[in-house]
Each structure stands twice: as structure tokens, then as C-alpha cells.
Amino acid sequence: MIAISRRDSFPLAIAILAFAFLGLFLLYPLLNVFGASFLDRTGKVLTLANYVRILSSSFYLGSLGNSLILGILSTLLTIAIGVPLAFCLARLPIPGKSALLALASLPLVLPSFVAAYALVLLLGRAGIVTRLLRDIGVPFSSIYGVTGMTIVFAMTLFPFAVFPTLAAFKAVDVSVEEAGQNLGASRWRTFRTVTLPIVMPAVLAGGLLVFIEVIESFGVPFVLAEDKPVLAVEAYKLFVGETGNPASAGVLGVLLIVCTAIALLIQRHYLGRRRFSTATRRPPPELVVKPWLRRLACAYSWGVVLISLVPFFAIIVISLMEFRGPVMQSSPSLNNFRDLFGQSWRPLINTLSLSTAAAVTAAVIGVPIGFAITRFRSRVSDLLDVLAMTPFAVAGTVLAIGLIISFNSGGLVLTGGWLILVLAWVVRKIPFNVRASAAILYQIDPSLEEASINLGVSPPMTFVRLTVPLMMGGVIGGMVLTWVTVASELSSTVVLYSGPWATMTVVMFQALEGTGAGIASAAATVLIVFTVLPVALVYRLLRRHELGMM
Amino acid sequence: MTAISIDRVSRSYGTVRAVDDVSLEVEHGEFFTLLGPSGCGKTTLLRMIAGFADLTAGQIRFGNKRIDTLPPHRRNTAMVFQNYAIFPNLTVGGNVAYGLRARGVAEEEMKVRIARALRLVHLDGYGARWPHQLSGGQLQRVAIARCLVIEPEVLLLDEPLSNLDAKLRVEMRAEIRQLQQQLKITAIYVTHDQEEALAMSDRVAVMRAGKLEQVARAQDIYRAPATPFVAEFMGTTNLLTGTIAGRDGEALRIRVGQREFRAIGNARDGESVSFSLRPETIRLLDTGEAPPPGWSVVEADLGAVEFLGAISRIELDIGDGAMLRVAGLDLLPDQLKARGRIAAAYDPRRVTVFRE
Ligand SMILES: Nc1ncnc2c1ncn2[C@@H]1O[C@H](COP(=O)(O)OP(=O)(O)OP(=O)(O)O)[C@@H](O)[C@H]1O
Ligand SMILES: [Mg+2]
């Protein structure tokens, strides 16, 4: 038995607070979802009847199948698009590469269900392009269902596959490739036998990220699925329909968690064993290729990135057009915005203030956890690491259902207020915040902290006065990313909001259900502006700030 | 007066005993060096004093005050880190002020003390500069000023010069030593460079695999090593093994193959011993030259000669595959080669005998 030394009391305090927070707002709700799925109607007797009922229903089995098929197809398509793009960006001379990289990261922060909605407006049953095609006599059925969803997911999630793979392509030591060629392998053979295996773990990591995002996604299937049920949406519908004991929603929630958890475990298992070295001695130079190949690569790279941004441009343009009911007219107007804000400013104010609260809270909780798990390796910190990553595998819908079951009665009632929204967002964004701060902390030499403690500043004060200021650039970046992603969060928000606490995404959601295409596109435009502007601004500031520090 | 007593401390990492039952006393105002090969536990011992490594056994006291139970920020030690650990987000002045702020020193007094500390390390007027505007040597000085300014009970230095180039290293070690003498501060210095240890220290502790091999004044460590390990670690030496073949007056006769060496020391007849004879204490005699009174002579064949300018490194073959290394001052290889067989003279009092 090793005694707990004084030096560990600070990380231990962090760990205890983190366990308390995540225990109360993550584990306890999840436990209740599990509980609900195993209880009968009276809520008192343990039973497997709910599972039997759901798993023998062809409708719900279908939704499980649809979710998995959708996940797999989208992942494959994303990889098929993303890996060549990553290769072009890493190894070929593409004009305007840095602009391209910046643009390619935009789909990560833009709300994907806005893209889905844009697709409906353009190619849906009454879509602009659909009608145009029909007018000139081209038959066009519809983009609803698996096809449409797969396209939207690939368009919005491809950066998840591109960025890790790009880093891996850059981390390949050229001398390894040269050694391959030197031993008599052709270029293509070298690529297949040397380069690809090195980048494979990164591809897989990105792919599984995509898979989990797809499985969890609520907004995209809600807009595009039509008659194809998927787990995340059905869980929501069941939950809204079930009063009292949400047994069936609980079962779907558990199925969702099982799917994502399995994907996560596969990823961990695979990555734990193979890891490419990132310590490149010589970064690979750009390849010299024939002009036609270069032009092709350029067209491909710019093509993919620009096409992925089309829905967002389209939404902005559409929002500036006149609408009569659901039908778009050909004259420009600001009426959509007038209608949107004519209803109320509350949703915008809610989104701005609650997202800010969530981003700050997520940083305040995530940064110390990142600190504790990077600076102090112990069994406690390993456990904390696992727990802090758990929200990643939990769909927003499921977490929200759990939060409602847990906090709609009893000692702590949160339903009906704004706090429950913020808590759900914070919990969902903790993995990102912890990972981001851990990544920054790995860059900061621990002996700086030791020097501070040695000069007489206690560990907690050292953390506040030295570590946090040193991390500031990264923390602000992380906060902005948290802010923009929770501002466009839908899956837990739609379950948790109530009355006056509707956000912009809820307005869009409601407008989509009704006939307010104009209002929905105006809301989407507002959301895009509020997403892109802070990201662009902060990144400019950060770059200058970091240059100043260098 | 004792400044630091280290009393039977140990520290293990898993099965590795990084520091193994070490006891030490360091006097007030002493410059004490921990010396040893890589991985022998020097850093660990130093970090135990600073409070960054826990003790698995033992006690550490400053004067009469036990400090190993105190958290590191209350120990009033000041550590100079190998990589300087200068806070990049603070100016030079801010770095030096850091420890004073923690102690709640008034703004007025702080200014005076910072200026004095910067003057001590020859950085007057650098207070407003940022760390990235300084050279490696200047950063090192900031690190030292930052420590001195809080007037610590003990200054801890972990290989503070190893990131500097050779010339700067020599300059800085003289400066650190001079500062320490001027302020009469107790310092514990970690290095694996024996020359640095000899040049700077009052006393040196040689460590090996977590244990203390010898603790002594710098010159004694060199002149009278307690073990073959210390003899070899402190510069080049000839470490030979032989058997005691009797006595010749007060000198022991040690038989090494066909040759016999003489040494002042204690050992039984027939006992097998090893002994150390430093290359620079051996003198090559000119043909027909008599050895100085009291010295012994060993005959040998000339082996390899390496001419290094001021000195030449000479290897002598004393038979049975045994070699004797000699450092010859102001010698030319040609002079030696003309001679063939060579007589090497040494003072038996400079031979250190190690009994098994
Ligand atoms: N945090 C740690 N975890 C596990 N083993 C450690 C740790 N720190 C040190 N050790 C082990 O303890 C032993 C002593 O290490 P220490 O750093 O004290 O050596 P050192 O004498 O300072 O060496 P160097 O001259 O290379 O700096 C080594 O075997 C090392 O591997
Ligand atoms: Mg060391």
C-alpha cells in the first residue's frame, strides 16, 4: 500500500471533484437509462421484456440496422474521399494550400444538420434544383433516405478523416520510403507496402470518429431520413411519446451506447498496439509529378472542399430570398430575418449566453482534468482519463434522456430550466476539452511548474498563476471550438429545452417540422455567421499572440 | 555547523533502488557535489531534498528542522534546473520577482532585491527583457538570480551547465563558484563531469547505483580514492591487479606478472590486491638517469604513443598483456622511439592499494 504523498493532494482533489461532477451528471443519468430499460411498467420489477419487445419488432431492428449501415457507408465514403485529399495536401504541390486547409476545417464547426437542410431545400421534394430539373424534363426522384444522409455525412465529416491522415502522411520518414525504393520497389509498391501501413492507424482513428458521429447524429436523419428510422431519432420519439417509465427509449439508448462503445473499443485496441512514430527526422518533400496529375490533384482538392461548403453558401443565399409559405420566390428580401426576430430575440440570446456559459464551464472543468491526467500518472488518473472520455461514446439524445429521468423530481430538479442544457453540453464537450488541454500540457515542460513550486508557490497556485497562463492560447482556442459546437448542438438540446429556453437550433428544428423554411434558413444563416466569425477572429488573434510569445 | 543532514534515505521506483540508504552531512556555506555516472541516482537525491521525489525511508533535516515531511513549496530551497526552466511568459524581472511575490515581499524592497540579484549575475539592466531575447548563458544567469534572490537555505543545482558550450561552461562554473563563496550560501551541485566537480567543490560525493561510494574533499577524492570505481571514475588511471610478494621496508611489494611494483599501504602476504597509479605521476627516465630518491622503477617496452601537443599519451607494455598508461609532459614521440626499452619511475606513496 503506497501512502498518498502530499504532492499528490492537488491532483487528487481535482480527481475527486471531477469524479463527483461526472458521477452526478454522466454516470448517474446513464445508470438511470440502463435501469429504465430493465424495469417493467410499474418501474419496480426487473425484466428483460423491454429488450424482447424492441428486438422482436422489425421496425426497431430496422432502425438498428439502418444506423449501422448508415455508419458504415458514411465511414467508407468519408475515407474514400478523405485519404486521397490528405495525400494531395501532404505530398503534392497544390496552389493555395493554407487557404484550402483553413476552408477544409470549416465543416467541422458548421452544424451538419444545416447542410442536410440545405440539401433538402435544393434537392428535396419541393427543392429548387429538383423543380428546375423537373421543369426541363429531367426525372429526379429524391435525395431522402440512406443516399442523402450518406452524402451529407461525407460532406460534413470528411475533415475527421483528412486531418489525422494528413498528419500521418507528413510524419512518414522519407528515408523509410527511400529505403523501400532503394530495395527495388516501384513507387506504387512502396506506397502500398511502406507508406499506407504507416498511415493506416490514423485512417482508422479518423474513420471510427466518423462512425461514432454518424451513429449519434440526430439532426441529419431527422431532416433527411423520412421513412428510414434510425436509433437516435427513434429513441427521441419514443421518449417524447412514453410518459412515466421510458423503458423503450432506454433500450434504444443502451443499443446506441453499445454501438459507439464497441467502435471506441476497437479503435483503442487497434491504436494501442500500432502507433506510427511522429518523430520525423526529415519531413517528406512534395512529390514531383506530371502536370496533368498535378492539375487533377488540384481540381480534386479544391473541388471536394468547395463542394462541402456549397450547402452553407446556399443556405445563406436562400435566407436572403422572399418566401411565400414554404415556396421560395425569385426576389431577394430580408423578410425571413424580420420574421425570425419578429417572433422573439430570446432564442438568439439563449444560444449566445448559454453557449458561453457552457464553453467556460467545460474549460474550467476540462483543463484541470487534463492537467491531472498528464502530470500525475497513477491508477486514479487512468480511471479519470477513461471516465472523461466516456461522454464521447454517449449519444446526446441518450445523455439528455438520462438527465431528464434523473433530475425531474427528487432532491435536485433541473428540468424546465436553462442549467440542464448547459450541463448536458458541458458533459458532452468534456472529452474534447480534456484532450485539448492534455495536448497543450504535453508541450509545456513540467520543470517550469517544479521551478515555481520550488520558489515557494503552492501547487494549486502554480497551476493558476503559471500553468493556466501558459496554456491560455490553447485554452481560448478550445473554448471557441466548444462554443461553436454547442451553439449548433441539437441532439440533446431538442430533448432538454423547455418553454423560454429554446435556442436557435430549436427554432430551426421547429421551423423544419412546420412550414417555416424561410425562418429556418434565416436561423441557419445567423448560426453560420456566429460560428465562422468567432473562429476566424480568435484564430487570427491567437496566431499573432503566439508569434509575440515566440 | 551542519546545514543539511541526510539520514539513511532511500527511494525505489518499482524494483530499481534509485537511492539506496544514503547518509550525508553538508556544512553551512559548503559547496557540495554529487558526482556519478548516468542513472546512479544523483538527480533523484537532489529532488528528494527539493521535495519532488518522495522518500521511501529516512529523514532529511535542515539544521534541526525536519523538512522531508514539508511540501516542496515550503522547504525554502532554490533549484537551478538543467534546462533553466525560465518562465517564458514573464520578463527577466518577472522571473526574478516570482519567488519574492510568493513570499509577499513589499514592492519597494522587491525592486531593490531584484536589481541586486541581477547585478550579482552581471545582468544589470536586463530586467525588462523577455527570455526569448537572451542567450543560453544569460538564461542560466537568470535562473541563478531567480534562486539567489529568495535567499534560500540551500541552493540546488542539477547539471546546470550541461546545455552550454564548452567555453561558456568553464566561465560559468567559475562564476557560480565565486558567487557561492561571496554569498556563503550552501550549495548542492549535481554533475557527471568529474573535472567540473573538482574545479568547483569543497567536498564531493561519488555515487554508484544509488549508493555513496566515497565522500571526501575534492583533492582527496582524486588523490586517495577509496575504491577502484572512484579511482577510475575520477580521471584516467592505471588500475592493475597483483599479489603481495612481501615487504621492502615500509613498502609493499606487489607482483604483477613478471614485474614488481611498490606501494605504501597495508595488506597480507600472498593477498591479491588491485591498485591505482595515475598516468601523470609516472616519469620516464632518460637513459642512465637515476630515479628521484624513494621512487621505484619499472622496466617496459614502448607501445602506442599519441601526441597531443602539451602532453603525449604513452602506453607501456609491461608484459603478460598488461599496459601502463603514462602522460608525458613536453615530450616528442621521436625522442621516445629512439630509446627502445624504457624505465618508468613512480613514487610508491602515490600508489593507492585496494584490498578486496
Ligand atoms: N520517475 C521515475 N520512474 C522510474 N524510474 C526512475 C524515475 N526517475 C528515476 N528513475 C530511475 O532511477 C535511477 C536514478 O535516476 P536519476 O535520474 O536519479 O539518475 P542520475 O544520476 O541523475 O542520472 P543522469 O546523470 O543521467 O541524470 C535510474 O535508474 C532511473 O531510471
Ligand atoms: Mg540527472
Short mmCIF file of N, CA and C in Angstrom, two decimals, chain A residues 116-211:
data_model
loop_
_atom_site.label_atom_id
_atom_site.label_comp_id
_atom_site.label_asym_id
_atom_site.label_seq_id
_atom_site.Cartn_x
_atom_site.Cartn_y
_atom_site.Cartn_z
N ALA A 116 -27.70 19.34 -44.11
CA ALA A 116 -28.77 18.45 -44.50
C ALA A 116 -29.98 19.26 -44.96
N TYR A 117 -30.27 20.28 -44.21
CA TYR A 117 -31.43 21.11 -44.53
C TYR A 117 -31.24 21.81 -45.87
N ALA A 118 -30.02 22.28 -46.11
CA ALA A 118 -29.74 22.93 -47.39
C ALA A 118 -29.97 21.95 -48.54
N LEU A 119 -29.57 20.71 -48.29
CA LEU A 119 -29.76 19.70 -49.33
C LEU A 119 -31.25 19.50 -49.63
N VAL A 120 -32.05 19.53 -48.55
CA VAL A 120 -33.49 19.40 -48.75
C VAL A 120 -34.02 20.59 -49.55
N LEU A 121 -33.57 21.78 -49.18
CA LEU A 121 -34.05 22.97 -49.89
C LEU A 121 -33.65 22.95 -51.36
N LEU A 122 -32.50 22.37 -51.64
CA LEU A 122 -32.03 22.34 -53.02
C LEU A 122 -32.58 21.14 -53.79
N LEU A 123 -32.49 19.96 -53.17
CA LEU A 123 -32.77 18.73 -53.89
C LEU A 123 -33.95 17.95 -53.32
N GLY A 124 -34.63 18.51 -52.35
CA GLY A 124 -35.76 17.82 -51.74
C GLY A 124 -36.94 17.76 -52.69
N ARG A 125 -38.06 17.30 -52.14
CA ARG A 125 -39.22 17.09 -53.00
C ARG A 125 -39.64 18.40 -53.66
N ALA A 126 -39.65 19.51 -52.88
CA ALA A 126 -40.02 20.80 -53.46
C ALA A 126 -38.79 21.67 -53.64
N GLY A 127 -37.63 21.01 -53.74
CA GLY A 127 -36.37 21.75 -53.77
C GLY A 127 -36.20 22.58 -55.03
N ILE A 128 -35.34 23.57 -54.90
CA ILE A 128 -35.14 24.50 -56.00
C ILE A 128 -34.58 23.77 -57.23
N VAL A 129 -33.55 22.99 -57.01
CA VAL A 129 -32.93 22.28 -58.12
C VAL A 129 -33.86 21.21 -58.66
N THR A 130 -34.54 20.52 -57.72
CA THR A 130 -35.49 19.49 -58.15
C THR A 130 -36.52 20.07 -59.11
N ARG A 131 -37.09 21.22 -58.72
CA ARG A 131 -38.13 21.82 -59.58
C ARG A 131 -37.55 22.25 -60.91
N LEU A 132 -36.35 22.80 -60.85
CA LEU A 132 -35.69 23.22 -62.08
C LEU A 132 -35.51 22.04 -63.02
N LEU A 133 -35.02 20.94 -62.43
CA LEU A 133 -34.82 19.75 -63.25
C LEU A 133 -36.13 19.25 -63.82
N ARG A 134 -37.13 19.25 -62.95
CA ARG A 134 -38.44 18.76 -63.40
C ARG A 134 -38.96 19.66 -64.54
N ASP A 135 -38.74 20.96 -64.39
CA ASP A 135 -39.22 21.89 -65.41
C ASP A 135 -38.60 21.59 -66.77
N ILE A 136 -37.32 21.23 -66.77
CA ILE A 136 -36.71 20.97 -68.07
C ILE A 136 -36.81 19.50 -68.44
N GLY A 137 -37.58 18.75 -67.64
CA GLY A 137 -37.92 17.40 -68.06
C GLY A 137 -36.96 16.31 -67.62
N VAL A 138 -36.00 16.64 -66.73
CA VAL A 138 -35.11 15.59 -66.24
C VAL A 138 -35.78 14.90 -65.05
N PRO A 139 -35.92 13.57 -65.11
CA PRO A 139 -36.55 12.88 -63.98
C PRO A 139 -35.59 12.85 -62.79
N PHE A 140 -36.08 13.16 -61.62
CA PHE A 140 -35.24 13.17 -60.43
C PHE A 140 -36.11 12.73 -59.27
N SER A 141 -35.75 11.64 -58.64
CA SER A 141 -36.63 11.13 -57.59
C SER A 141 -36.46 11.97 -56.32
N SER A 142 -35.57 11.58 -55.45
CA SER A 142 -35.36 12.41 -54.26
C SER A 142 -34.06 12.00 -53.58
N ILE A 143 -33.60 12.84 -52.69
CA ILE A 143 -32.34 12.54 -52.02
C ILE A 143 -32.59 12.07 -50.59
N TYR A 144 -33.83 11.78 -50.26
CA TYR A 144 -34.11 11.33 -48.90
C TYR A 144 -33.58 9.92 -48.70
N GLY A 145 -33.47 9.52 -47.46
CA GLY A 145 -33.05 8.17 -47.17
C GLY A 145 -31.55 8.05 -47.02
N VAL A 146 -31.08 6.80 -47.16
CA VAL A 146 -29.68 6.50 -46.87
C VAL A 146 -28.74 7.27 -47.79
N THR A 147 -29.11 7.38 -49.08
CA THR A 147 -28.22 8.08 -50.02
C THR A 147 -27.96 9.50 -49.56
N GLY A 148 -29.04 10.22 -49.34
CA GLY A 148 -28.90 11.62 -48.95
C GLY A 148 -28.10 11.78 -47.67
N MET A 149 -28.42 10.94 -46.69
CA MET A 149 -27.73 11.06 -45.41
C MET A 149 -26.24 10.76 -45.56
N THR A 150 -25.94 9.70 -46.34
CA THR A 150 -24.54 9.35 -46.53
C THR A 150 -23.78 10.50 -47.18
N ILE A 151 -24.43 11.12 -48.18
CA ILE A 151 -23.77 12.25 -48.85
C ILE A 151 -23.52 13.39 -47.85
N VAL A 152 -24.54 13.71 -47.07
CA VAL A 152 -24.37 14.82 -46.12
C VAL A 152 -23.28 14.50 -45.10
N PHE A 153 -23.28 13.27 -44.59
CA PHE A 153 -22.25 12.92 -43.61
C PHE A 153 -20.87 13.00 -44.22
N ALA A 154 -20.72 12.49 -45.44
CA ALA A 154 -19.41 12.54 -46.07
C ALA A 154 -18.98 13.99 -46.29
N MET A 155 -19.94 14.83 -46.70
CA MET A 155 -19.61 16.23 -46.97
C MET A 155 -19.21 16.97 -45.70
N THR A 156 -19.85 16.63 -44.58
CA THR A 156 -19.58 17.41 -43.37
C THR A 156 -18.54 16.76 -42.47
N LEU A 157 -18.32 15.46 -42.60
CA LEU A 157 -17.42 14.79 -41.66
C LEU A 157 -16.06 14.44 -42.26
N PHE A 158 -15.88 14.72 -43.57
CA PHE A 158 -14.60 14.29 -44.19
C PHE A 158 -13.37 14.89 -43.50
N PRO A 159 -13.46 16.10 -42.87
CA PRO A 159 -12.26 16.59 -42.19
C PRO A 159 -11.76 15.65 -41.09
N PHE A 160 -12.69 14.90 -40.45
CA PHE A 160 -12.27 13.95 -39.42
C PHE A 160 -11.31 12.92 -39.99
N ALA A 161 -11.52 12.55 -41.26
CA ALA A 161 -10.61 11.59 -41.88
C ALA A 161 -9.37 12.29 -42.42
N VAL A 162 -9.53 13.53 -42.88
CA VAL A 162 -8.42 14.20 -43.55
C VAL A 162 -7.31 14.58 -42.56
N PHE A 163 -7.68 15.23 -41.44
CA PHE A 163 -6.62 15.82 -40.63
C PHE A 163 -5.68 14.81 -39.96
N PRO A 164 -6.21 13.75 -39.33
CA PRO A 164 -5.26 12.77 -38.78
C PRO A 164 -4.41 12.13 -39.87
N THR A 165 -5.02 11.82 -41.00
CA THR A 165 -4.28 11.16 -42.08
C THR A 165 -3.22 12.09 -42.65
N LEU A 166 -3.58 13.36 -42.79
CA LEU A 166 -2.63 14.35 -43.27
C LEU A 166 -1.40 14.39 -42.36
N ALA A 167 -1.66 14.42 -41.06
CA ALA A 167 -0.55 14.45 -40.10
C ALA A 167 0.31 13.21 -40.25
N ALA A 168 -0.36 12.07 -40.46
CA ALA A 168 0.39 10.82 -40.58
C ALA A 168 1.24 10.80 -41.86
N PHE A 169 0.65 11.27 -42.97
CA PHE A 169 1.43 11.34 -44.21
C PHE A 169 2.65 12.23 -44.03
N LYS A 170 2.49 13.29 -43.25
CA LYS A 170 3.62 14.19 -43.04
C LYS A 170 4.64 13.58 -42.09
N ALA A 171 4.18 12.67 -41.24
CA ALA A 171 5.09 12.10 -40.25
C ALA A 171 5.88 10.92 -40.81
N VAL A 172 5.54 10.50 -42.01
CA VAL A 172 6.29 9.40 -42.61
C VAL A 172 7.72 9.88 -42.87
N ASP A 173 8.67 9.12 -42.36
CA ASP A 173 10.06 9.50 -42.58
C ASP A 173 10.44 9.12 -44.01
N VAL A 174 10.88 10.14 -44.80
CA VAL A 174 11.16 9.82 -46.21
C VAL A 174 12.20 8.75 -46.36
N SER A 175 13.15 8.70 -45.43
CA SER A 175 14.21 7.71 -45.61
C SER A 175 13.63 6.30 -45.60
N VAL A 176 12.49 6.11 -44.90
CA VAL A 176 11.85 4.80 -44.93
C VAL A 176 11.35 4.51 -46.35
N GLU A 177 10.72 5.53 -46.95
CA GLU A 177 10.25 5.35 -48.33
C GLU A 177 11.42 5.13 -49.27
N GLU A 178 12.46 5.94 -49.06
CA GLU A 178 13.64 5.81 -49.92
C GLU A 178 14.25 4.44 -49.79
N ALA A 179 14.28 3.95 -48.55
CA ALA A 179 14.81 2.61 -48.34
C ALA A 179 14.01 1.60 -49.14
N GLY A 180 12.68 1.76 -49.13
CA GLY A 180 11.83 0.86 -49.91
C GLY A 180 12.19 0.88 -51.37
N GLN A 181 12.32 2.11 -51.92
CA GLN A 181 12.62 2.22 -53.35
C GLN A 181 14.02 1.72 -53.64
N ASN A 182 14.92 2.02 -52.72
CA ASN A 182 16.30 1.60 -52.87
C ASN A 182 16.40 0.08 -52.95
N LEU A 183 15.48 -0.60 -52.26
CA LEU A 183 15.48 -2.06 -52.29
C LEU A 183 14.79 -2.60 -53.53
N GLY A 184 14.43 -1.70 -54.43
CA GLY A 184 13.95 -2.16 -55.73
C GLY A 184 12.44 -2.12 -55.91
N ALA A 185 11.71 -1.54 -54.94
CA ALA A 185 10.26 -1.48 -55.10
C ALA A 185 9.89 -0.27 -55.95
N SER A 186 8.82 -0.41 -56.72
CA SER A 186 8.37 0.73 -57.51
C SER A 186 7.71 1.74 -56.59
N ARG A 187 7.45 2.93 -57.12
CA ARG A 187 6.82 3.96 -56.30
C ARG A 187 5.49 3.50 -55.73
N TRP A 188 4.70 2.91 -56.60
CA TRP A 188 3.36 2.48 -56.18
C TRP A 188 3.46 1.38 -55.13
N ARG A 189 4.42 0.46 -55.38
CA ARG A 189 4.61 -0.63 -54.44
C ARG A 189 5.08 -0.09 -53.09
N THR A 190 5.98 0.87 -53.14
CA THR A 190 6.46 1.47 -51.90
C THR A 190 5.30 2.10 -51.14
N PHE A 191 4.45 2.81 -51.89
CA PHE A 191 3.31 3.46 -51.26
C PHE A 191 2.43 2.42 -50.57
N ARG A 192 2.19 1.32 -51.30
CA ARG A 192 1.29 0.30 -50.78
C ARG A 192 1.89 -0.43 -49.59
N THR A 193 3.18 -0.74 -49.68
CA THR A 193 3.77 -1.61 -48.66
C THR A 193 4.45 -0.84 -47.53
N VAL A 194 4.83 0.41 -47.77
CA VAL A 194 5.53 1.16 -46.73
C VAL A 194 4.67 2.28 -46.18
N THR A 195 4.20 3.15 -47.09
CA THR A 195 3.51 4.35 -46.62
C THR A 195 2.13 4.05 -46.05
N LEU A 196 1.34 3.29 -46.78
CA LEU A 196 -0.03 3.03 -46.32
C LEU A 196 -0.09 2.39 -44.94
N PRO A 197 0.71 1.34 -44.70
CA PRO A 197 0.65 0.75 -43.36
C PRO A 197 0.97 1.77 -42.25
N ILE A 198 1.85 2.73 -42.57
CA ILE A 198 2.20 3.71 -41.54
C ILE A 198 1.03 4.64 -41.25
N VAL A 199 0.26 5.00 -42.31
CA VAL A 199 -0.84 5.94 -42.07
C VAL A 199 -2.13 5.23 -41.67
N MET A 200 -2.14 3.91 -41.79
CA MET A 200 -3.37 3.16 -41.53
C MET A 200 -3.99 3.46 -40.16
N PRO A 201 -3.22 3.45 -39.07
CA PRO A 201 -3.84 3.74 -37.77
C PRO A 201 -4.55 5.09 -37.76
N ALA A 202 -3.96 6.08 -38.41
CA ALA A 202 -4.59 7.40 -38.43
C ALA A 202 -5.90 7.35 -39.22
N VAL A 203 -5.89 6.63 -40.33
CA VAL A 203 -7.11 6.50 -41.13
C VAL A 203 -8.19 5.85 -40.29
N LEU A 204 -7.80 4.81 -39.59
CA LEU A 204 -8.76 4.08 -38.77
C LEU A 204 -9.29 4.96 -37.65
N ALA A 205 -8.41 5.70 -37.04
CA ALA A 205 -8.83 6.58 -35.96
C ALA A 205 -9.86 7.58 -36.48
N GLY A 206 -9.55 8.20 -37.62
CA GLY A 206 -10.48 9.16 -38.20
C GLY A 206 -11.78 8.48 -38.58
N GLY A 207 -11.68 7.29 -39.16
CA GLY A 207 -12.86 6.58 -39.61
C GLY A 207 -13.81 6.26 -38.46
N LEU A 208 -13.24 5.82 -37.35
CA LEU A 208 -14.10 5.47 -36.22
C LEU A 208 -14.73 6.71 -35.60
N LEU A 209 -14.02 7.80 -35.66
CA LEU A 209 -14.59 9.07 -35.21
C LEU A 209 -15.84 9.39 -36.03
N VAL A 210 -15.70 9.21 -37.35
CA VAL A 210 -16.83 9.47 -38.25
C VAL A 210 -17.98 8.54 -37.90
N PHE A 211 -17.65 7.26 -37.72
CA PHE A 211 -18.67 6.26 -37.42
C PHE A 211 -19.49 6.68 -36.19
#
